[in-house]
Every structure is written in structure tokens, then in C-alpha cells.
């Protein structure tokens, strides 16, 4: 492919096709008929000299060349949008898709305020929330997602901004042998733990703190969601150490109770992560402002369960 022969207007369609891996779904997202999107795919195949999407028994698969192109597009497309948009951004007319990676803590705690503000200001915007993973920082680096929300600070060059502070409580079954209002380290050492692991375990705050304190629970349950940890607790001896705000949402659930965590567990900042290339992008600045406003509105956690 030579740049003089390329139609840059096709890049957005290519981005959607490679993401959806389905002509009909890509056509719907791109507001084209299926036949028009099929013609667009044919032009893209001719432009790149590659099949890009290969039909299989279960749909379409990306060719090796398409996978390489997709990785590049994830970094290039935000820059092209910023270049074309310039300094003008009107959330009221924006039709982009915003991608955010986070745990289920965020939609539960930050979501009500965030969703209300975002869709009030930008009613035509699409928001996709994806789970944090061991690849989250790489996804932000490569432009696969716009933001990540996490208590784990990223490596350079990624940027971090604190939204609010949070602390931990312990959640356990109402009939658990431990009945104290505040648990001790010995309690955490004596009973199995329900851990939420969405990145590498060594990056998760609770697991890391337990390791620093030399505590190895006798056995454990590892789940990818905070809600799953809560669900596992009734009628077991499991103990989950969870963010206070999330735990309070389940304070009235039958079968569980909330106790203060050992004093060795301190408060921690919860923050938003992005790539510095987007710092001055008007759309991204607006998005970060909406997230920060929602974070400012979150209640301050106080001791007492």
C-alpha cells in the first residue's frame, strides 16, 4: 500500500470492521447497509493487498496482517480524531465510543453519578466498560482504551490523577466464628480469604498487603469481581477484605456482616489513568473532567460499619 493511493476516510470503517469482526455489526455501527460495508471491505482488501477478515465456520477471523494493522490503528485513530477535531469539541453532538477499563467497583460506586453526567452532557456518546486485566496498562499505552480506573498506579509514561480516597473493611458470614467488630491480623491468618484478582495478584492491594504482613491464609477463593466475593461468603468461613463503599452497598444483604479491617490496612487513593498523548485532547479533557466531577461527588468514607 502506498500513501498516495490510500483513502484515509476508510480507516474508521477499517477500525470498526476489525473490532467487530462481523460485516453486519460493523455496518450497523457505521450506519451503512450490509452491502455498502461489504463493498468497503472489498476496497480495504484491495488497498492493503490482504484479505483482512477470513470467513470461518463461526464467523470471521483476522489475518496476521489485520491483527498488526489493528494494533497500529488503536494508537493512530485517537491522534487522527484530535488532528481533525482541533480545539473544538462539543459533547452534545459527539458520537464517539468511549472505552474504559475498571472493576465492578466503579459502576457500583462511581457509576450512578458518572452515567448521569456523561449521558446528560453527551447523549449520543457510547460508553463501553471492560474489566481490568493484566494487560490494562498496555491497553492504555497502545490506545485500546481511553481511560482506566484503578487503585493501582501505572508505570511511566502513563498519567495518574487521584479521584478520591477509599479504605478497607472485612466482610464475612453472619454465622462466622469471628464475631468481633474489628478483625485482627490473626483472624485473617486463621481463615480462608476470598480475593478479587483482576490484574496480577502482586498488583492487587489486598494480596500485596497480606504478603507484606507475612500472612498466608490457609486456603483461598479467587474471583474476578467484587460482587462474586460477596456472594461466596454466606455460610462459609471465608473472609473478604473489600473497599468500604462497595461493601456498604451490600450491608443489608442476608447472610453477611461487615467488620472493621485490621488497623494495618490503611486508606488508599483511587485514580484515573490515561496516556500523556491525550492530556491536551479536548474530548479527553472533557471526559476526565466528567470522571473527576463524579469522583468529587462520592461520599467520604468514615470509620464505623
mmCIF file of C-alpha atoms in Angstrom:
data_model
loop_
_atom_site.group_PDB
_atom_site.id
_atom_site.type_symbol
_atom_site.label_atom_id
_atom_site.label_comp_id
_atom_site.label_asym_id
_atom_site.label_seq_id
_atom_site.Cartn_x
_atom_site.Cartn_y
_atom_site.Cartn_z
ATOM 1 C CA UNK A 1 0.000 0.000 0.000
ATOM 2 C CA UNK A 2 1.291 3.479 -0.904
ATOM 3 C CA UNK A 3 0.012 6.505 0.993
ATOM 4 C CA UNK A 4 -0.707 8.344 -2.285
ATOM 5 C CA UNK A 5 -3.212 5.626 -3.179
ATOM 6 C CA UNK A 6 -4.855 5.390 0.239
ATOM 7 C CA UNK A 7 -8.272 6.748 1.111
ATOM 8 C CA UNK A 8 -7.888 7.834 4.727
ATOM 9 C CA UNK A 9 -11.667 8.019 5.040
ATOM 10 C CA UNK A 10 -11.641 4.223 5.040
ATOM 11 C CA UNK A 11 -9.597 3.991 8.236
ATOM 12 C CA UNK A 12 -12.541 4.495 10.565
ATOM 13 C CA UNK A 13 -14.521 1.807 8.742
ATOM 14 C CA UNK A 14 -11.500 -0.486 8.942
ATOM 15 C CA UNK A 15 -11.179 0.168 12.672
ATOM 16 C CA UNK A 16 -14.812 -0.841 13.218
ATOM 17 C CA UNK A 17 -14.605 -3.897 10.954
ATOM 18 C CA UNK A 18 -11.529 -5.247 12.731
ATOM 19 C CA UNK A 19 -13.095 -4.666 16.120
ATOM 20 C CA UNK A 20 -16.471 -6.221 15.309
ATOM 21 C CA UNK A 21 -15.113 -8.997 13.069
ATOM 22 C CA UNK A 22 -18.577 -9.078 11.535
ATOM 23 C CA UNK A 23 -19.760 -7.197 8.452
ATOM 24 C CA UNK A 24 -23.385 -6.761 9.587
ATOM 25 C CA UNK A 25 -22.483 -5.468 13.065
ATOM 26 C CA UNK A 26 -19.861 -3.152 11.619
ATOM 27 C CA UNK A 27 -22.411 -1.854 9.111
ATOM 28 C CA UNK A 28 -24.896 -1.109 11.899
ATOM 29 C CA UNK A 29 -22.282 0.762 13.932
ATOM 30 C CA UNK A 30 -21.124 2.672 10.855
ATOM 31 C CA UNK A 31 -24.685 3.474 9.747
ATOM 32 C CA UNK A 32 -24.250 1.721 6.406
ATOM 33 C CA UNK A 33 -26.161 -1.066 4.704
ATOM 34 C CA UNK A 34 -24.582 -4.508 4.811
ATOM 35 C CA UNK A 35 -23.919 -4.380 1.077
ATOM 36 C CA UNK A 36 -22.218 -0.991 1.389
ATOM 37 C CA UNK A 37 -19.989 -2.288 4.179
ATOM 38 C CA UNK A 38 -19.163 -5.358 2.082
ATOM 39 C CA UNK A 39 -18.038 -3.032 -0.718
ATOM 40 C CA UNK A 40 -15.989 -1.054 1.792
ATOM 41 C CA UNK A 41 -14.309 -4.268 2.945
ATOM 42 C CA UNK A 42 -13.539 -5.133 -0.674
ATOM 43 C CA UNK A 43 -11.880 -1.716 -1.146
ATOM 44 C CA UNK A 44 -9.881 -2.196 2.042
ATOM 45 C CA UNK A 45 -8.685 -5.612 0.889
ATOM 46 C CA UNK A 46 -7.564 -4.072 -2.381
ATOM 47 C CA UNK A 47 -5.874 -1.146 -0.616
ATOM 48 C CA UNK A 48 -3.934 -3.312 1.822
ATOM 49 C CA UNK A 49 -3.384 -6.266 -0.507
ATOM 50 C CA UNK A 50 -4.671 -8.624 2.183
ATOM 51 C CA UNK A 51 -7.902 -10.459 2.963
ATOM 52 C CA UNK A 52 -8.002 -8.809 6.445
ATOM 53 C CA UNK A 53 -11.091 -10.807 7.506
ATOM 54 C CA UNK A 54 -11.331 -14.507 6.659
ATOM 55 C CA UNK A 55 -14.648 -16.332 6.954
ATOM 56 C CA UNK A 56 -14.660 -19.405 9.212
ATOM 57 C CA UNK A 57 -17.346 -21.768 10.416
ATOM 58 C CA UNK A 58 -18.165 -19.454 13.332
ATOM 59 C CA UNK A 59 -17.771 -16.042 11.678
ATOM 60 C CA UNK A 60 -14.693 -14.078 10.674
ATOM 61 C CA UNK A 61 -11.091 -14.209 11.896
ATOM 62 C CA UNK A 62 -8.409 -11.553 11.469
ATOM 63 C CA UNK A 63 -5.429 -12.336 9.284
ATOM 64 C CA UNK A 64 -1.960 -11.767 10.788
ATOM 65 C CA UNK A 65 -1.718 -8.548 8.749
ATOM 66 C CA UNK A 66 -5.095 -7.398 10.083
ATOM 67 C CA UNK A 67 -4.000 -8.009 13.677
ATOM 68 C CA UNK A 68 -0.900 -5.886 13.098
ATOM 69 C CA UNK A 69 -2.991 -3.134 11.475
ATOM 70 C CA UNK A 70 -5.466 -3.229 14.362
ATOM 71 C CA UNK A 71 -2.688 -2.673 16.909
ATOM 72 C CA UNK A 72 -1.483 0.351 14.963
ATOM 73 C CA UNK A 73 -4.979 1.771 14.490
ATOM 74 C CA UNK A 74 -5.614 1.656 18.231
ATOM 75 C CA UNK A 75 -2.783 4.139 18.662
ATOM 76 C CA UNK A 76 -3.315 6.161 15.476
ATOM 77 C CA UNK A 77 -7.084 6.740 15.497
ATOM 78 C CA UNK A 78 -7.169 8.908 18.674
ATOM 79 C CA UNK A 79 -4.443 11.098 17.174
ATOM 80 C CA UNK A 80 -6.283 11.438 13.864
ATOM 81 C CA UNK A 81 -9.512 12.363 15.649
ATOM 82 C CA UNK A 82 -7.662 15.009 17.633
ATOM 83 C CA UNK A 83 -5.962 16.318 14.482
ATOM 84 C CA UNK A 84 -9.257 16.653 12.600
ATOM 85 C CA UNK A 85 -11.208 17.980 15.572
ATOM 86 C CA UNK A 86 -8.625 20.588 16.545
ATOM 87 C CA UNK A 87 -9.592 22.556 19.631
ATOM 88 C CA UNK A 88 -13.327 22.208 19.048
ATOM 89 C CA UNK A 89 -15.281 19.565 20.923
ATOM 90 C CA UNK A 90 -18.994 19.632 21.608
ATOM 91 C CA UNK A 91 -20.109 16.749 23.855
ATOM 92 C CA UNK A 92 -23.717 17.453 22.881
ATOM 93 C CA UNK A 93 -23.041 16.304 19.305
ATOM 94 C CA UNK A 94 -20.282 13.753 19.944
ATOM 95 C CA UNK A 95 -20.961 10.240 18.633
ATOM 96 C CA UNK A 96 -17.690 8.557 19.571
ATOM 97 C CA UNK A 97 -17.337 5.386 21.628
ATOM 98 C CA UNK A 98 -15.524 5.833 24.946
ATOM 99 C CA UNK A 99 -13.770 2.752 26.310
ATOM 100 C CA UNK A 100 -12.967 2.476 29.997
ATOM 101 C CA UNK A 101 -11.378 -0.412 31.882
ATOM 102 C CA UNK A 102 -12.286 -0.887 35.537
ATOM 103 C CA UNK A 103 -13.549 -3.395 38.087
ATOM 104 C CA UNK A 104 -17.207 -3.795 39.026
ATOM 105 C CA UNK A 105 -16.455 -1.411 41.904
ATOM 106 C CA UNK A 106 -16.609 1.556 39.511
ATOM 107 C CA UNK A 107 -20.133 1.133 38.037
ATOM 108 C CA UNK A 108 -21.411 0.244 41.526
ATOM 109 C CA UNK A 109 -19.858 3.170 43.398
ATOM 110 C CA UNK A 110 -18.915 5.818 40.839
ATOM 111 C CA UNK A 111 -21.345 4.784 38.125
ATOM 112 C CA UNK A 112 -24.590 6.470 39.214
ATOM 113 C CA UNK A 113 -23.066 9.950 39.158
ATOM 114 C CA UNK A 114 -20.805 9.225 36.207
ATOM 115 C CA UNK A 115 -23.527 7.787 33.970
ATOM 116 C CA UNK A 116 -25.920 10.619 34.782
ATOM 117 C CA UNK A 117 -23.415 13.351 33.955
ATOM 118 C CA UNK A 118 -21.920 11.688 30.904
ATOM 119 C CA UNK A 119 -25.188 10.908 29.149
ATOM 120 C CA UNK A 120 -26.737 14.235 30.129
ATOM 121 C CA UNK A 121 -23.878 16.147 28.552
ATOM 122 C CA UNK A 122 -23.240 13.728 25.669
ATOM 123 C CA UNK A 123 -26.498 11.904 24.885
ATOM 124 C CA UNK A 124 -25.189 10.421 21.625
ATOM 125 C CA UNK A 125 -21.949 9.062 23.059
ATOM 126 C CA UNK A 126 -21.392 5.331 23.573
ATOM 127 C CA UNK A 127 -19.647 4.073 26.704
ATOM 128 C CA UNK A 128 -18.065 0.613 26.869
ATOM 129 C CA UNK A 129 -16.777 -0.626 30.219
ATOM 130 C CA UNK A 130 -14.352 -3.522 30.146
ATOM 131 C CA UNK A 131 -12.762 -5.402 33.058
ATOM 132 C CA UNK A 132 -9.267 -4.615 34.251
ATOM 133 C CA UNK A 133 -6.774 -7.268 33.197
ATOM 134 C CA UNK A 134 -3.054 -7.989 33.355
ATOM 135 C CA UNK A 135 -2.870 -6.109 30.016
ATOM 136 C CA UNK A 136 -4.638 -2.921 31.154
ATOM 137 C CA UNK A 137 -1.590 -0.674 31.254
ATOM 138 C CA UNK A 138 -0.531 -1.942 27.835
ATOM 139 C CA UNK A 139 -4.059 -1.301 26.515
ATOM 140 C CA UNK A 140 -3.875 2.320 27.725
ATOM 141 C CA UNK A 141 -0.374 2.678 26.276
ATOM 142 C CA UNK A 142 -1.489 1.419 22.864
ATOM 143 C CA UNK A 143 -4.731 3.396 22.776
ATOM 144 C CA UNK A 144 -7.044 0.386 23.012
ATOM 145 C CA UNK A 145 -8.905 2.126 25.844
ATOM 146 C CA UNK A 146 -9.356 5.796 26.684
ATOM 147 C CA UNK A 147 -9.146 5.530 30.466
ATOM 148 C CA UNK A 148 -8.549 3.014 33.202
ATOM 149 C CA UNK A 149 -9.870 3.431 36.736
ATOM 150 C CA UNK A 150 -7.879 1.648 39.414
ATOM 151 C CA UNK A 151 -6.224 1.990 42.821
ATOM 152 C CA UNK A 152 -3.023 0.602 41.278
ATOM 153 C CA UNK A 153 -0.763 3.361 39.982
ATOM 154 C CA UNK A 154 0.651 2.766 36.485
ATOM 155 C CA UNK A 155 4.252 2.828 35.295
ATOM 156 C CA UNK A 156 5.665 5.758 33.325
ATOM 157 C CA UNK A 157 4.804 7.310 30.963
ATOM 158 C CA UNK A 158 1.133 6.781 31.843
ATOM 159 C CA UNK A 159 -0.528 9.558 33.841
ATOM 160 C CA UNK A 160 -2.439 9.205 37.094
ATOM 161 C CA UNK A 161 -4.914 11.503 38.856
ATOM 162 C CA UNK A 162 -6.473 10.762 42.237
ATOM 163 C CA UNK A 163 -10.279 10.777 42.245
ATOM 164 C CA UNK A 164 -10.896 10.089 45.949
ATOM 165 C CA UNK A 165 -9.641 8.024 48.864
ATOM 166 C CA UNK A 166 -11.042 4.688 49.938
ATOM 167 C CA UNK A 167 -10.368 2.233 52.748
ATOM 168 C CA UNK A 168 -10.958 -1.427 53.508
ATOM 169 C CA UNK A 169 -13.425 -3.352 55.622
ATOM 170 C CA UNK A 170 -13.810 -7.075 56.169
ATOM 171 C CA UNK A 171 -16.961 -8.849 55.048
ATOM 172 C CA UNK A 172 -17.890 -12.278 56.394
ATOM 173 C CA UNK A 173 -20.801 -14.587 57.044
ATOM 174 C CA UNK A 174 -23.187 -13.648 59.866
ATOM 175 C CA UNK A 175 -22.556 -17.051 61.457
ATOM 176 C CA UNK A 176 -18.761 -16.779 61.103
ATOM 177 C CA UNK A 177 -16.772 -17.915 64.178
ATOM 178 C CA UNK A 178 -15.171 -14.450 64.350
ATOM 179 C CA UNK A 179 -17.708 -12.095 65.938
ATOM 180 C CA UNK A 180 -15.587 -9.032 66.757
ATOM 181 C CA UNK A 181 -16.466 -5.626 65.301
ATOM 182 C CA UNK A 182 -12.853 -5.225 64.191
ATOM 183 C CA UNK A 183 -10.792 -8.099 62.879
ATOM 184 C CA UNK A 184 -7.154 -8.710 63.777
ATOM 185 C CA UNK A 185 -4.333 -10.000 61.625
ATOM 186 C CA UNK A 186 -4.588 -13.340 63.416
ATOM 187 C CA UNK A 187 -8.162 -13.664 62.113
ATOM 188 C CA UNK A 188 -7.007 -13.159 58.531
ATOM 189 C CA UNK A 189 -4.243 -15.691 59.060
ATOM 190 C CA UNK A 190 -6.590 -18.282 60.563
ATOM 191 C CA UNK A 191 -9.392 -18.313 57.975
ATOM 192 C CA UNK A 192 -9.524 -18.631 54.175
ATOM 193 C CA UNK A 193 -9.732 -15.458 52.163
ATOM 194 C CA UNK A 194 -11.977 -14.508 49.237
ATOM 195 C CA UNK A 195 -9.699 -12.488 46.972
ATOM 196 C CA UNK A 196 -10.618 -10.325 43.990
ATOM 197 C CA UNK A 197 -7.873 -10.677 41.393
ATOM 198 C CA UNK A 198 -8.235 -8.771 38.129
ATOM 199 C CA UNK A 199 -4.601 -7.948 37.425
ATOM 200 C CA UNK A 200 -1.560 -9.896 38.590
ATOM 201 C CA UNK A 201 -2.068 -10.870 42.241
ATOM 202 C CA UNK A 202 1.058 -8.974 43.275
ATOM 203 C CA UNK A 203 -0.535 -5.774 41.927
ATOM 204 C CA UNK A 204 -3.760 -6.168 43.923
ATOM 205 C CA UNK A 205 -3.725 -4.074 47.070
ATOM 206 C CA UNK A 206 -5.127 -6.651 49.492
ATOM 207 C CA UNK A 207 -2.941 -9.528 48.304
ATOM 208 C CA UNK A 208 0.118 -7.300 48.307
ATOM 209 C CA UNK A 209 -0.598 -6.009 51.822
ATOM 210 C CA UNK A 210 -1.183 -9.530 53.162
ATOM 211 C CA UNK A 211 2.133 -10.559 51.680
ATOM 212 C CA UNK A 212 3.896 -7.564 53.255
ATOM 213 C CA UNK A 213 2.425 -8.549 56.625
ATOM 214 C CA UNK A 214 3.580 -12.137 56.194
ATOM 215 C CA UNK A 215 0.050 -13.505 56.135
ATOM 216 C CA UNK A 216 -0.776 -16.546 54.039
ATOM 217 C CA UNK A 217 -4.420 -17.621 54.512
ATOM 218 C CA UNK A 218 -4.824 -21.406 54.826
ATOM 219 C CA UNK A 219 -6.763 -21.508 51.572
ATOM 220 C CA UNK A 220 -8.486 -19.026 49.351
ATOM 221 C CA UNK A 221 -11.076 -18.277 46.716
ATOM 222 C CA UNK A 222 -10.024 -16.094 43.802
ATOM 223 C CA UNK A 223 -12.708 -14.388 41.742
ATOM 224 C CA UNK A 224 -12.636 -11.595 39.126
ATOM 225 C CA UNK A 225 -15.461 -9.484 40.626
ATOM 226 C CA UNK A 226 -16.167 -7.878 43.991
ATOM 227 C CA UNK A 227 -19.800 -8.952 43.728
ATOM 228 C CA UNK A 228 -18.714 -12.569 43.335
ATOM 229 C CA UNK A 229 -16.636 -12.345 46.512
ATOM 230 C CA UNK A 230 -19.658 -11.093 48.465
ATOM 231 C CA UNK A 231 -21.854 -13.840 47.041
ATOM 232 C CA UNK A 232 -19.406 -16.503 48.211
ATOM 233 C CA UNK A 233 -19.405 -15.519 51.896
ATOM 234 C CA UNK A 234 -22.706 -16.668 53.495
ATOM 235 C CA UNK A 235 -22.450 -19.923 55.451
ATOM 236 C CA UNK A 236 -18.687 -20.191 54.913
ATOM 237 C CA UNK A 237 -15.635 -19.242 56.954
ATOM 238 C CA UNK A 238 -14.283 -17.125 54.091
ATOM 239 C CA UNK A 239 -13.274 -13.527 54.829
ATOM 240 C CA UNK A 240 -13.208 -10.868 52.118
ATOM 241 C CA UNK A 241 -11.324 -7.600 52.560
ATOM 242 C CA UNK A 242 -13.161 -5.156 50.316
ATOM 243 C CA UNK A 243 -13.416 -1.395 49.687
ATOM 244 C CA UNK A 244 -15.751 0.169 52.250
ATOM 245 C CA UNK A 245 -18.040 1.918 49.770
ATOM 246 C CA UNK A 246 -18.657 -1.287 47.824
ATOM 247 C CA UNK A 247 -19.241 -3.298 50.997
ATOM 248 C CA UNK A 248 -21.785 -0.768 52.262
ATOM 249 C CA UNK A 249 -23.885 -1.346 49.146
ATOM 250 C CA UNK A 250 -24.341 -4.912 50.441
ATOM 251 C CA UNK A 251 -24.779 -4.042 54.128
ATOM 252 C CA UNK A 252 -28.400 -5.200 54.101
ATOM 253 C CA UNK A 253 -27.729 -8.476 52.290
ATOM 254 C CA UNK A 254 -28.903 -11.515 54.199
ATOM 255 C CA UNK A 255 -26.203 -13.776 55.494
ATOM 256 C CA UNK A 256 -23.253 -11.362 55.691
ATOM 257 C CA UNK A 257 -21.935 -8.702 58.034
ATOM 258 C CA UNK A 258 -19.271 -6.002 57.808
ATOM 259 C CA UNK A 259 -16.458 -5.557 60.326
ATOM 260 C CA UNK A 260 -13.617 -3.082 60.500
ATOM 261 C CA UNK A 261 -10.394 -4.287 58.893
ATOM 262 C CA UNK A 262 -7.201 -4.621 60.944
ATOM 263 C CA UNK A 263 -5.577 -1.252 61.594
ATOM 264 C CA UNK A 264 -2.629 -2.346 59.436
ATOM 265 C CA UNK A 265 -4.837 -1.738 56.362
ATOM 266 C CA UNK A 266 -4.672 1.968 55.531
ATOM 267 C CA UNK A 267 -6.649 4.225 53.249
ATOM 268 C CA UNK A 268 -5.612 4.285 49.615
ATOM 269 C CA UNK A 269 -6.213 6.580 46.616
ATOM 270 C CA UNK A 270 -8.470 5.536 43.745
ATOM 271 C CA UNK A 271 -7.460 7.126 40.462
ATOM 272 C CA UNK A 272 -7.875 7.573 36.746
ATOM 273 C CA UNK A 273 -5.154 6.517 34.288
ATOM 274 C CA UNK A 274 -4.510 7.786 30.764
ATOM 275 C CA UNK A 275 -1.737 8.224 28.205
ATOM 276 C CA UNK A 276 0.004 11.626 28.084
ATOM 277 C CA UNK A 277 -0.609 11.946 24.341
ATOM 278 C CA UNK A 278 -4.271 12.561 25.244
ATOM 279 C CA UNK A 279 -3.682 15.098 28.011
ATOM 280 C CA UNK A 280 -4.461 18.136 25.863
ATOM 281 C CA UNK A 281 -7.048 16.492 23.618
ATOM 282 C CA UNK A 282 -10.308 18.466 24.111
ATOM 283 C CA UNK A 283 -12.534 15.385 24.095
ATOM 284 C CA UNK A 284 -10.328 13.515 26.513
ATOM 285 C CA UNK A 285 -10.027 16.551 28.789
ATOM 286 C CA UNK A 286 -13.809 16.733 28.902
ATOM 287 C CA UNK A 287 -14.036 13.009 29.692
ATOM 288 C CA UNK A 288 -11.540 13.293 32.556
ATOM 289 C CA UNK A 289 -13.442 16.278 33.933
ATOM 290 C CA UNK A 290 -16.687 14.289 33.950
ATOM 291 C CA UNK A 291 -14.973 11.400 35.738
ATOM 292 C CA UNK A 292 -13.328 13.728 38.254
ATOM 293 C CA UNK A 293 -16.639 15.501 38.949
ATOM 294 C CA UNK A 294 -18.269 12.129 39.622
ATOM 295 C CA UNK A 295 -15.358 11.246 41.903
ATOM 296 C CA UNK A 296 -15.677 14.534 43.807
ATOM 297 C CA UNK A 297 -19.323 13.728 44.485
ATOM 298 C CA UNK A 298 -18.584 10.354 46.098
ATOM 299 C CA UNK A 299 -19.176 10.407 49.848
ATOM 300 C CA UNK A 300 -16.154 10.443 52.166
ATOM 301 C CA UNK A 301 -15.723 7.024 53.833
ATOM 302 C CA UNK A 302 -15.770 7.195 57.592
ATOM 303 C CA UNK A 303 -14.975 4.550 60.189
ATOM 304 C CA UNK A 304 -17.927 2.629 61.505
ATOM 305 C CA UNK A 305 -19.893 -0.084 59.794
#
